[in-house]
Amino acid sequence: MITDKTQYWQEMAEYDLETAEAMFQTRRWLYVGFMCHQVVEKTLKAYWCATRPNDPPYIHNLKRLAEGCGLDSEMTEVQIDFLAEMMPLNIEVCYPSHKEQLAKALSPERCREMIRKTKEMKLWIDNRL
């Protein structure tokens, strides 16, 4: 059931996806990763609001969000691996000691692929609402 909270999270996820694409265009690879994580997190929270009586927890752990709303049991191994791949992109962006190392790992090709996979994950979750 689509609620105001569901719609809020969906709109925020869409905005963050547009931001990820803008960051790609300006070659800010670190923030492409961060925004893609945000898209997946907010899309999971939209699904949570649509399918659970309680609000999603204030966490950024994509695996725990997927488990908490029951989507993990429907996900393929590739999708679960993608969640694991995205996990460090939320926290490590915030810490200078990790930022440089992470930035080196985010090439234009990897970021392009990350945006593609993020769109696929978002669409897959949205189709279940």
PDB file of C-alpha atoms in Angstrom, residues 38-88:
ATOM      1  CA  GLN A  38      21.309   6.466  -0.830  1.00  0.00           C
ATOM      2  CA  VAL A  39      19.027   5.468  -3.723  1.00  0.00           C
ATOM      3  CA  VAL A  40      19.016   1.817  -2.685  1.00  0.00           C
ATOM      4  CA  GLU A  41      18.597   2.667   1.002  1.00  0.00           C
ATOM      5  CA  LYS A  42      15.656   4.993   0.396  1.00  0.00           C
ATOM      6  CA  THR A  43      13.990   2.589  -2.028  1.00  0.00           C
ATOM      7  CA  LEU A  44      14.231  -0.167   0.586  1.00  0.00           C
ATOM      8  CA  LYS A  45      12.719   2.213   3.138  1.00  0.00           C
ATOM      9  CA  ALA A  46       9.869   2.999   0.724  1.00  0.00           C
ATOM     10  CA  TYR A  47       9.157  -0.715   0.428  1.00  0.00           C
ATOM     11  CA  TRP A  48       9.349  -1.059   4.210  1.00  0.00           C
ATOM     12  CA  CYS A  49       6.752   1.699   4.679  1.00  0.00           C
ATOM     13  CA  ALA A  50       4.466   0.086   2.113  1.00  0.00           C
ATOM     14  CA  THR A  51       4.627  -3.387   3.636  1.00  0.00           C
ATOM     15  CA  ARG A  52       5.228  -2.982   7.368  1.00  0.00           C
ATOM     16  CA  PRO A  53       3.156  -1.329  10.106  1.00  0.00           C
ATOM     17  CA  ASN A  54       6.190   0.318  11.682  1.00  0.00           C
ATOM     18  CA  ASP A  55       8.641   2.878  10.302  1.00  0.00           C
ATOM     19  CA  PRO A  56      11.994   1.687   8.992  1.00  0.00           C
ATOM     20  CA  PRO A  57      14.847   1.860  11.481  1.00  0.00           C
ATOM     21  CA  TYR A  58      17.362   4.686  11.401  1.00  0.00           C
ATOM     22  CA  ILE A  59      20.083   2.546   9.864  1.00  0.00           C
ATOM     23  CA  HIS A  60      22.077   2.594   6.646  1.00  0.00           C
ATOM     24  CA  ASN A  61      22.821  -1.126   6.491  1.00  0.00           C
ATOM     25  CA  LEU A  62      21.260  -2.244   3.205  1.00  0.00           C
ATOM     26  CA  LYS A  63      21.359  -5.939   4.088  1.00  0.00           C
ATOM     27  CA  ARG A  64      19.547  -5.371   7.378  1.00  0.00           C
ATOM     28  CA  LEU A  65      16.944  -3.178   5.669  1.00  0.00           C
ATOM     29  CA  ALA A  66      16.326  -5.864   3.029  1.00  0.00           C
ATOM     30  CA  GLU A  67      16.027  -8.511   5.743  1.00  0.00           C
ATOM     31  CA  GLY A  68      13.760  -6.344   7.892  1.00  0.00           C
ATOM     32  CA  CYS A  69      11.251  -5.721   5.137  1.00  0.00           C
ATOM     33  CA  GLY A  70      11.411  -9.291   3.857  1.00  0.00           C
ATOM     34  CA  LEU A  71      12.873  -8.568   0.437  1.00  0.00           C
ATOM     35  CA  ASP A  72      16.091 -10.490   1.016  1.00  0.00           C
ATOM     36  CA  SER A  73      14.272 -13.804   0.552  1.00  0.00           C
ATOM     37  CA  GLU A  74      13.177 -12.720  -2.936  1.00  0.00           C
ATOM     38  CA  MET A  75      16.568 -11.372  -4.014  1.00  0.00           C
ATOM     39  CA  THR A  76      18.981 -13.200  -6.248  1.00  0.00           C
ATOM     40  CA  GLU A  77      22.540 -13.823  -5.142  1.00  0.00           C
ATOM     41  CA  VAL A  78      23.633 -11.096  -7.584  1.00  0.00           C
ATOM     42  CA  GLN A  79      21.303  -8.588  -5.907  1.00  0.00           C
ATOM     43  CA  ILE A  80      22.514  -9.529  -2.431  1.00  0.00           C
ATOM     44  CA  ASP A  81      26.114  -9.192  -3.617  1.00  0.00           C
ATOM     45  CA  PHE A  82      25.271  -5.739  -4.965  1.00  0.00           C
ATOM     46  CA  LEU A  83      23.951  -4.690  -1.545  1.00  0.00           C
ATOM     47  CA  ALA A  84      27.229  -5.859  -0.002  1.00  0.00           C
ATOM     48  CA  GLU A  85      29.214  -3.965  -2.647  1.00  0.00           C
ATOM     49  CA  MET A  86      27.310  -0.777  -1.869  1.00  0.00           C
ATOM     50  CA  MET A  87      27.665  -0.953   1.917  1.00  0.00           C
ATOM     51  CA  PRO A  88      31.075   0.737   2.303  1.00  0.00           C
TER      52      PRO A  88
END
